[in-house]
Amino acid sequence: DAKTTQPTSMDCAEGRAANLPCNHSTISGNEYVYWYRQIHSQGPQYIIHGLKNNETNEMASLIITEDRKSSTLILPHATLRDTAVYYCIEVRASYDKVIFGPGTSLSVIP
Amino acid sequence: GAVVSQHPSWVICKSGTSVKIECRSLDFQATTMFWYRQFPKQSLMLMATSNEGSKATYEQGVEKDKFLINHASLTLSTLTVTSAHPEDSSFYICSAPTGDLSYEQYFGPGTRLTVT
């Protein structure tokens, strides 16, 4: 079973920042936090990952709490194309199988 | 970036027939690939881990004789749904880790199987 918990759904106004929380209270010291998203009827797409430090790339920012028990994915300026299901996952290694939870269904509203 | 392709993108077959789905890593070698199944409005469910040159590892509750997996080369894994039934209709997705330090996995676009 997935070890992370996320809100079932969220809405965000277009152009505003979307903040998606994730709880991973049992994460191990050697496990990374990964975020993927799945747009309807497509394969999941990698967004970002982190271990301890906050991370930023061209798609999003990842804020990880100091105790590593939770994190927040930030889409700084959400667009309609960001409407998708977002999955927060703990991953130990590159060849580790990825177990998906239900994720958060984000709807970006015009 | 790394790309994973699947073929076919969709397939319709009759009950009792078998269907083969291909998963290819286009610009990297993948000794391991993963197969998922996704029903409407549900999350992805891991079915099995495909290992190049050895037997696949199936998740609990997945029938290995029904879902045959072959990982014959470093760039190709196939999933064959044998004696398909309407309840096997689903979205099948494969993924492959690139093996580099990013620990990313790249997912294929998925194959929509409809069994009539």
PDB file of C-alpha atoms in Angstrom:
ATOM      1  CA  ASP A   1       0.000   0.000   0.000  1.00  0.00           C
ATOM      2  CA  ALA A   2       1.043   3.589  -0.567  1.00  0.00           C
ATOM      3  CA  LYS A   3       2.556   5.183   2.520  1.00  0.00           C
ATOM      4  CA  THR A   4       1.732   8.787   1.718  1.00  0.00           C
ATOM      5  CA  THR A   5      -1.534  10.632   2.283  1.00  0.00           C
ATOM      6  CA  GLN A   6      -2.857  13.475   0.149  1.00  0.00           C
ATOM      7  CA  PRO A   7      -6.117  15.412  -0.110  1.00  0.00           C
ATOM      8  CA  THR A   8      -8.507  13.802  -2.538  1.00  0.00           C
ATOM      9  CA  SER A   9      -9.102  16.941  -4.578  1.00  0.00           C
ATOM     10  CA  MET A  10      -8.252  20.626  -4.782  1.00  0.00           C
ATOM     11  CA  ASP A  11      -9.237  23.615  -6.886  1.00  0.00           C
ATOM     12  CA  CYS A  12      -6.958  26.445  -7.933  1.00  0.00           C
ATOM     13  CA  ALA A  13      -7.659  29.612  -9.878  1.00  0.00           C
ATOM     14  CA  GLU A  14      -5.761  29.990 -13.116  1.00  0.00           C
ATOM     15  CA  GLY A  15      -2.640  32.118 -12.667  1.00  0.00           C
ATOM     16  CA  ARG A  16      -2.477  31.536  -8.934  1.00  0.00           C
ATOM     17  CA  ALA A  17      -0.075  29.260  -7.108  1.00  0.00           C
ATOM     18  CA  ALA A  18      -1.262  25.714  -6.477  1.00  0.00           C
ATOM     19  CA  ASN A  19       0.017  24.244  -3.215  1.00  0.00           C
ATOM     20  CA  LEU A  20      -0.413  20.494  -2.954  1.00  0.00           C
ATOM     21  CA  PRO A  21       0.363  18.950   0.436  1.00  0.00           C
ATOM     22  CA  CYS A  22       1.555  15.432   1.171  1.00  0.00           C
ATOM     23  CA  ASN A  23       2.092  13.607   4.445  1.00  0.00           C
ATOM     24  CA  HIS A  24       4.801  10.955   4.606  1.00  0.00           C
ATOM     25  CA  SER A  25       5.222  10.558   8.346  1.00  0.00           C
ATOM     26  CA  THR A  26       6.890   7.132   8.134  1.00  0.00           C
ATOM     27  CA  ILE A  27       9.463   8.018   5.509  1.00  0.00           C
ATOM     28  CA  SER A  28      12.892   6.439   5.991  1.00  0.00           C
ATOM     29  CA  GLY A  29      16.131   8.357   5.964  1.00  0.00           C
ATOM     30  CA  ASN A  30      17.148   6.974   2.593  1.00  0.00           C
ATOM     31  CA  GLU A  31      13.800   7.485   0.861  1.00  0.00           C
ATOM     32  CA  TYR A  32      13.215  10.321  -1.535  1.00  0.00           C
ATOM     33  CA  VAL A  33       9.932  12.158  -2.030  1.00  0.00           C
ATOM     34  CA  TYR A  34       8.842  12.058  -5.651  1.00  0.00           C
ATOM     35  CA  TRP A  35       6.011  13.858  -7.358  1.00  0.00           C
ATOM     36  CA  TYR A  36       4.365  12.689 -10.559  1.00  0.00           C
ATOM     37  CA  ARG A  37       1.243  13.849 -12.290  1.00  0.00           C
ATOM     38  CA  GLN A  38      -1.155  12.154 -14.661  1.00  0.00           C
ATOM     39  CA  ILE A  39      -3.213  14.059 -17.137  1.00  0.00           C
ATOM     40  CA  HIS A  40      -6.361  12.226 -18.162  1.00  0.00           C
ATOM     41  CA  SER A  41      -5.694   9.083 -20.246  1.00  0.00           C
ATOM     42  CA  GLN A  42      -1.930   9.631 -20.378  1.00  0.00           C
ATOM     43  CA  GLY A  43       1.011   8.015 -18.643  1.00  0.00           C
ATOM     44  CA  PRO A  44       2.314   9.686 -15.468  1.00  0.00           C
ATOM     45  CA  GLN A  45       4.841  12.474 -15.872  1.00  0.00           C
ATOM     46  CA  TYR A  46       7.734  13.125 -13.513  1.00  0.00           C
ATOM     47  CA  ILE A  47       7.652  16.547 -11.855  1.00  0.00           C
ATOM     48  CA  ILE A  48      10.270  16.815  -9.145  1.00  0.00           C
ATOM     49  CA  HIS A  49      11.905  14.952  -6.285  1.00  0.00           C
ATOM     50  CA  GLY A  50      13.847  15.715  -3.125  1.00  0.00           C
ATOM     51  CA  LEU A  51      15.496  14.160  -0.096  1.00  0.00           C
ATOM     52  CA  LYS A  52      15.963  16.853   2.550  1.00  0.00           C
ATOM     53  CA  ASN A  53      16.442  20.180   0.849  1.00  0.00           C
ATOM     54  CA  ASN A  54      13.881  22.244  -0.973  1.00  0.00           C
ATOM     55  CA  GLU A  55      14.071  21.830  -4.725  1.00  0.00           C
ATOM     56  CA  THR A  56      13.001  23.880  -7.715  1.00  0.00           C
ATOM     57  CA  ASN A  57      12.923  23.155 -11.407  1.00  0.00           C
ATOM     58  CA  GLU A  58      11.194  24.597 -14.430  1.00  0.00           C
ATOM     59  CA  MET A  59       7.912  22.932 -13.524  1.00  0.00           C
ATOM     60  CA  ALA A  60       7.543  23.298  -9.787  1.00  0.00           C
ATOM     61  CA  SER A  61       9.037  23.769  -6.346  1.00  0.00           C
ATOM     62  CA  LEU A  62       9.169  21.177  -3.597  1.00  0.00           C
ATOM     63  CA  ILE A  63       9.207  22.233   0.026  1.00  0.00           C
ATOM     64  CA  ILE A  64      10.124  19.488   2.512  1.00  0.00           C
ATOM     65  CA  THR A  65       9.684  20.046   6.238  1.00  0.00           C
ATOM     66  CA  GLU A  66      12.731  19.759   8.435  1.00  0.00           C
ATOM     67  CA  ASP A  67      11.473  16.528  10.022  1.00  0.00           C
ATOM     68  CA  ARG A  68      10.724  15.200   6.517  1.00  0.00           C
ATOM     69  CA  LYS A  69       7.265  14.071   7.554  1.00  0.00           C
ATOM     70  CA  SER A  70       5.492  16.218   5.010  1.00  0.00           C
ATOM     71  CA  SER A  71       6.073  18.178   1.859  1.00  0.00           C
ATOM     72  CA  THR A  72       4.319  20.626  -0.437  1.00  0.00           C
ATOM     73  CA  LEU A  73       4.442  20.765  -4.196  1.00  0.00           C
ATOM     74  CA  ILE A  74       4.057  24.287  -5.526  1.00  0.00           C
ATOM     75  CA  LEU A  75       3.021  25.117  -9.061  1.00  0.00           C
ATOM     76  CA  PRO A  76       3.780  28.845  -9.062  1.00  0.00           C
ATOM     77  CA  HIS A  77       1.375  29.977 -11.776  1.00  0.00           C
ATOM     78  CA  ALA A  78      -1.174  27.276 -12.458  1.00  0.00           C
ATOM     79  CA  THR A  79      -2.591  26.992 -15.959  1.00  0.00           C
ATOM     80  CA  LEU A  80      -5.516  24.986 -17.271  1.00  0.00           C
ATOM     81  CA  ARG A  81      -3.033  22.423 -18.586  1.00  0.00           C
ATOM     82  CA  ASP A  82      -1.980  21.695 -15.010  1.00  0.00           C
ATOM     83  CA  THR A  83      -5.343  20.053 -14.337  1.00  0.00           C
ATOM     84  CA  ALA A  84      -4.326  16.487 -13.463  1.00  0.00           C
ATOM     85  CA  VAL A  85      -3.993  13.946 -10.677  1.00  0.00           C
ATOM     86  CA  TYR A  86      -0.841  14.586  -8.643  1.00  0.00           C
ATOM     87  CA  TYR A  87       0.893  11.729  -6.866  1.00  0.00           C
ATOM     88  CA  CYS A  88       3.337  12.042  -3.974  1.00  0.00           C
ATOM     89  CA  ILE A  89       5.454   8.913  -3.579  1.00  0.00           C
ATOM     90  CA  GLU A  90       8.305   7.653  -1.429  1.00  0.00           C
ATOM     91  CA  VAL A  91      11.098   6.104  -3.459  1.00  0.00           C
ATOM     92  CA  ARG A  92      14.160   4.391  -2.075  1.00  0.00           C
ATOM     93  CA  ALA A  93      16.182   3.790  -5.224  1.00  0.00           C
ATOM     94  CA  SER A  94      15.970   4.146  -8.964  1.00  0.00           C
ATOM     95  CA  TYR A  95      15.045   0.506  -9.457  1.00  0.00           C
ATOM     96  CA  ASP A  96      12.559   0.489  -6.611  1.00  0.00           C
ATOM     97  CA  LYS A  97       8.995  -0.198  -7.627  1.00  0.00           C
ATOM     98  CA  VAL A  98       6.693   2.795  -7.431  1.00  0.00           C
ATOM     99  CA  ILE A  99       3.463   2.298  -5.497  1.00  0.00           C
ATOM    100  CA  PHE A 100       0.822   4.888  -6.315  1.00  0.00           C
ATOM    101  CA  GLY A 101      -1.750   6.095  -3.831  1.00  0.00           C
ATOM    102  CA  PRO A 102      -4.990   7.784  -4.896  1.00  0.00           C
ATOM    103  CA  GLY A 103      -3.268  11.150  -5.391  1.00  0.00           C
ATOM    104  CA  THR A 104      -4.814  14.624  -5.448  1.00  0.00           C
ATOM    105  CA  SER A 105      -7.063  15.611  -8.311  1.00  0.00           C
ATOM    106  CA  LEU A 106      -6.219  19.238  -9.064  1.00  0.00           C
ATOM    107  CA  SER A 107      -8.674  21.288 -11.058  1.00  0.00           C
ATOM    108  CA  VAL A 108      -7.434  24.621 -12.362  1.00  0.00           C
ATOM    109  CA  ILE A 109     -10.384  26.909 -12.853  1.00  0.00           C
ATOM    110  CA  PRO A 110     -10.474  29.786 -15.371  1.00  0.00           C
TER     111      PRO A 110
ATOM    112  CA  GLY B   1      14.870  13.357 -22.290  1.00  0.00           C
ATOM    113  CA  ALA B   2      14.310   9.644 -21.929  1.00  0.00           C
ATOM    114  CA  VAL B   3      11.312   8.278 -23.772  1.00  0.00           C
ATOM    115  CA  VAL B   4       9.253   5.154 -23.270  1.00  0.00           C
ATOM    116  CA  SER B   5       6.836   4.080 -25.961  1.00  0.00           C
ATOM    117  CA  GLN B   6       3.991   1.579 -25.972  1.00  0.00           C
ATOM    118  CA  HIS B   7       2.328  -0.234 -28.820  1.00  0.00           C
ATOM    119  CA  PRO B   8      -0.471  -0.354 -29.580  1.00  0.00           C
ATOM    120  CA  SER B   9      -1.987   2.766 -28.028  1.00  0.00           C
ATOM    121  CA  TRP B  10      -5.385   1.094 -28.042  1.00  0.00           C
ATOM    122  CA  VAL B  11      -6.707  -2.341 -28.941  1.00  0.00           C
ATOM    123  CA  ILE B  12     -10.089  -4.027 -29.085  1.00  0.00           C
ATOM    124  CA  CYS B  13     -10.235  -7.809 -28.929  1.00  0.00           C
ATOM    125  CA  LYS B  14     -12.803 -10.526 -28.458  1.00  0.00           C
ATOM    126  CA  SER B  15     -13.181 -12.611 -25.331  1.00  0.00           C
ATOM    127  CA  GLY B  16     -10.908 -15.612 -25.303  1.00  0.00           C
ATOM    128  CA  THR B  17      -8.216 -14.139 -27.500  1.00  0.00           C
ATOM    129  CA  SER B  18      -4.750 -13.009 -26.423  1.00  0.00           C
ATOM    130  CA  VAL B  19      -3.316  -9.538 -26.780  1.00  0.00           C
ATOM    131  CA  LYS B  20       0.329  -8.490 -26.693  1.00  0.00           C
ATOM    132  CA  ILE B  21       1.386  -5.020 -25.561  1.00  0.00           C
ATOM    133  CA  GLU B  22       4.926  -3.774 -26.176  1.00  0.00           C
ATOM    134  CA  CYS B  23       6.914  -1.373 -24.038  1.00  0.00           C
ATOM    135  CA  ARG B  24      10.113   0.090 -25.439  1.00  0.00           C
ATOM    136  CA  SER B  25      12.770   2.362 -24.010  1.00  0.00           C
ATOM    137  CA  LEU B  26      13.760   4.467 -27.000  1.00  0.00           C
ATOM    138  CA  ASP B  27      17.007   6.114 -26.005  1.00  0.00           C
ATOM    139  CA  PHE B  28      18.234   4.211 -22.986  1.00  0.00           C
ATOM    140  CA  GLN B  29      18.626   0.647 -21.821  1.00  0.00           C
ATOM    141  CA  ALA B  30      16.303  -0.672 -19.171  1.00  0.00           C
ATOM    142  CA  THR B  31      17.153  -3.866 -17.330  1.00  0.00           C
ATOM    143  CA  THR B  32      14.006  -3.369 -15.305  1.00  0.00           C
ATOM    144  CA  MET B  33      10.573  -2.271 -16.407  1.00  0.00           C
ATOM    145  CA  PHE B  34       7.291  -2.106 -14.527  1.00  0.00           C
ATOM    146  CA  TRP B  35       3.769  -2.858 -15.662  1.00  0.00           C
ATOM    147  CA  TYR B  36       0.710  -1.136 -14.222  1.00  0.00           C
ATOM    148  CA  ARG B  37      -3.016  -1.420 -14.747  1.00  0.00           C
ATOM    149  CA  GLN B  38      -5.457   1.414 -14.211  1.00  0.00           C
ATOM    150  CA  PHE B  39      -9.230   1.175 -14.096  1.00  0.00           C
ATOM    151  CA  PRO B  40     -11.396   4.268 -14.689  1.00  0.00           C
ATOM    152  CA  LYS B  41     -11.229   6.847 -11.890  1.00  0.00           C
ATOM    153  CA  GLN B  42      -8.706   4.737  -9.985  1.00  0.00           C
ATOM    154  CA  SER B  43      -4.992   5.003  -9.355  1.00  0.00           C
ATOM    155  CA  LEU B  44      -2.319   2.934 -11.065  1.00  0.00           C
ATOM    156  CA  MET B  45      -1.913  -0.560  -9.673  1.00  0.00           C
ATOM    157  CA  LEU B  46       1.479  -2.217 -10.013  1.00  0.00           C
ATOM    158  CA  MET B  47       1.136  -5.621 -11.660  1.00  0.00           C
ATOM    159  CA  ALA B  48       4.681  -6.861 -12.064  1.00  0.00           C
ATOM    160  CA  THR B  49       8.353  -6.072 -12.386  1.00  0.00           C
ATOM    161  CA  SER B  50       9.909  -7.133 -15.661  1.00  0.00           C
ATOM    162  CA  ASN B  51      13.567  -8.144 -15.509  1.00  0.00           C
ATOM    163  CA  GLU B  52      15.748  -8.519 -18.589  1.00  0.00           C
ATOM    164  CA  GLY B  53      16.979 -12.064 -18.916  1.00  0.00           C
ATOM    165  CA  SER B  54      15.023 -13.467 -16.003  1.00  0.00           C
ATOM    166  CA  LYS B  55      11.501 -14.151 -14.837  1.00  0.00           C
ATOM    167  CA  ALA B  56       9.162 -11.346 -13.982  1.00  0.00           C
ATOM    168  CA  THR B  57       8.154 -10.697 -10.393  1.00  0.00           C
ATOM    169  CA  TYR B  58       4.395 -10.449  -9.932  1.00  0.00           C
ATOM    170  CA  GLU B  59       2.550  -8.520  -7.256  1.00  0.00           C
ATOM    171  CA  GLN B  60       0.232 -10.382  -4.959  1.00  0.00           C
ATOM    172  CA  GLY B  61      -3.059 -11.228  -6.588  1.00  0.00           C
ATOM    173  CA  VAL B  62      -1.816 -10.905 -10.179  1.00  0.00           C
ATOM    174  CA  GLU B  63      -2.083 -14.145 -12.146  1.00  0.00           C
ATOM    175  CA  LYS B  64       1.242 -14.829 -13.794  1.00  0.00           C
ATOM    176  CA  ASP B  65      -0.242 -17.363 -16.212  1.00  0.00           C
ATOM    177  CA  LYS B  66      -2.765 -14.819 -17.417  1.00  0.00           C
ATOM    178  CA  PHE B  67      -0.430 -11.849 -17.723  1.00  0.00           C
ATOM    179  CA  LEU B  68       2.694 -13.155 -19.423  1.00  0.00           C
ATOM    180  CA  ILE B  69       5.689 -10.868 -19.293  1.00  0.00           C
ATOM    181  CA  ASN B  70       8.775 -11.219 -21.462  1.00  0.00           C
ATOM    182  CA  HIS B  71      11.772  -8.902 -21.210  1.00  0.00           C
ATOM    183  CA  ALA B  72      13.813 -10.223 -24.104  1.00  0.00           C
ATOM    184  CA  SER B  73      16.150  -7.284 -24.614  1.00  0.00           C
ATOM    185  CA  LEU B  74      17.425  -4.216 -22.809  1.00  0.00           C
ATOM    186  CA  THR B  75      14.909  -2.025 -24.615  1.00  0.00           C
ATOM    187  CA  LEU B  76      11.789  -4.163 -24.907  1.00  0.00           C
ATOM    188  CA  SER B  77       9.325  -5.719 -22.494  1.00  0.00           C
ATOM    189  CA  THR B  78       6.046  -7.285 -23.569  1.00  0.00           C
ATOM    190  CA  LEU B  79       2.864  -7.985 -21.645  1.00  0.00           C
ATOM    191  CA  THR B  80       0.535 -10.600 -23.090  1.00  0.00           C
ATOM    192  CA  VAL B  81      -2.986 -10.789 -21.742  1.00  0.00           C
ATOM    193  CA  THR B  82      -4.018 -14.378 -22.385  1.00  0.00           C
ATOM    194  CA  SER B  83      -7.598 -15.546 -22.820  1.00  0.00           C
ATOM    195  CA  ALA B  84      -8.834 -12.023 -22.309  1.00  0.00           C
ATOM    196  CA  HIS B  85     -12.204 -11.359 -20.688  1.00  0.00           C
ATOM    197  CA  PRO B  86     -14.205  -8.134 -20.450  1.00  0.00           C
ATOM    198  CA  GLU B  87     -12.982  -7.604 -16.869  1.00  0.00           C
ATOM    199  CA  ASP B  88      -9.437  -7.330 -18.277  1.00  0.00           C
ATOM    200  CA  SER B  89     -10.468  -4.164 -20.090  1.00  0.00           C
ATOM    201  CA  SER B  90      -8.249  -1.483 -18.634  1.00  0.00           C
ATOM    202  CA  PHE B  91      -5.492   1.053 -19.249  1.00  0.00           C
ATOM    203  CA  TYR B  92      -2.096  -0.677 -19.167  1.00  0.00           C
ATOM    204  CA  ILE B  93       0.991   1.439 -18.534  1.00  0.00           C
ATOM    205  CA  CYS B  94       4.662   0.527 -18.418  1.00  0.00           C
ATOM    206  CA  SER B  95       7.557   2.406 -16.903  1.00  0.00           C
ATOM    207  CA  ALA B  96      11.326   2.168 -16.848  1.00  0.00           C
ATOM    208  CA  PRO B  97      13.943   3.736 -14.587  1.00  0.00           C
ATOM    209  CA  THR B  98      16.710   5.458 -16.473  1.00  0.00           C
ATOM    210  CA  GLY B  99      19.287   4.233 -14.026  1.00  0.00           C
ATOM    211  CA  ASP B 100      20.926   7.598 -13.651  1.00  0.00           C
ATOM    212  CA  LEU B 101      21.296   9.557 -10.446  1.00  0.00           C
ATOM    213  CA  SER B 102      17.944  11.258 -10.810  1.00  0.00           C
ATOM    214  CA  TYR B 103      16.080   8.098  -9.827  1.00  0.00           C
ATOM    215  CA  GLU B 104      13.400   9.100 -12.274  1.00  0.00           C
ATOM    216  CA  GLN B 105      11.121   6.633 -13.890  1.00  0.00           C
ATOM    217  CA  TYR B 106       9.722   7.322 -17.309  1.00  0.00           C
ATOM    218  CA  PHE B 107       6.248   6.151 -18.108  1.00  0.00           C
ATOM    219  CA  GLY B 108       4.834   5.074 -21.409  1.00  0.00           C
ATOM    220  CA  PRO B 109       1.701   6.719 -22.803  1.00  0.00           C
ATOM    221  CA  GLY B 110      -0.421   3.700 -21.961  1.00  0.00           C
ATOM    222  CA  THR B 111      -2.437   1.133 -23.914  1.00  0.00           C
ATOM    223  CA  ARG B 112      -6.219   1.082 -23.725  1.00  0.00           C
ATOM    224  CA  LEU B 113      -7.478  -2.514 -23.914  1.00  0.00           C
ATOM    225  CA  THR B 114     -11.146  -3.199 -24.530  1.00  0.00           C
ATOM    226  CA  VAL B 115     -12.334  -6.808 -24.489  1.00  0.00           C
ATOM    227  CA  THR B 116     -15.747  -7.391 -26.063  1.00  0.00           C
TER     228      THR B 116
END
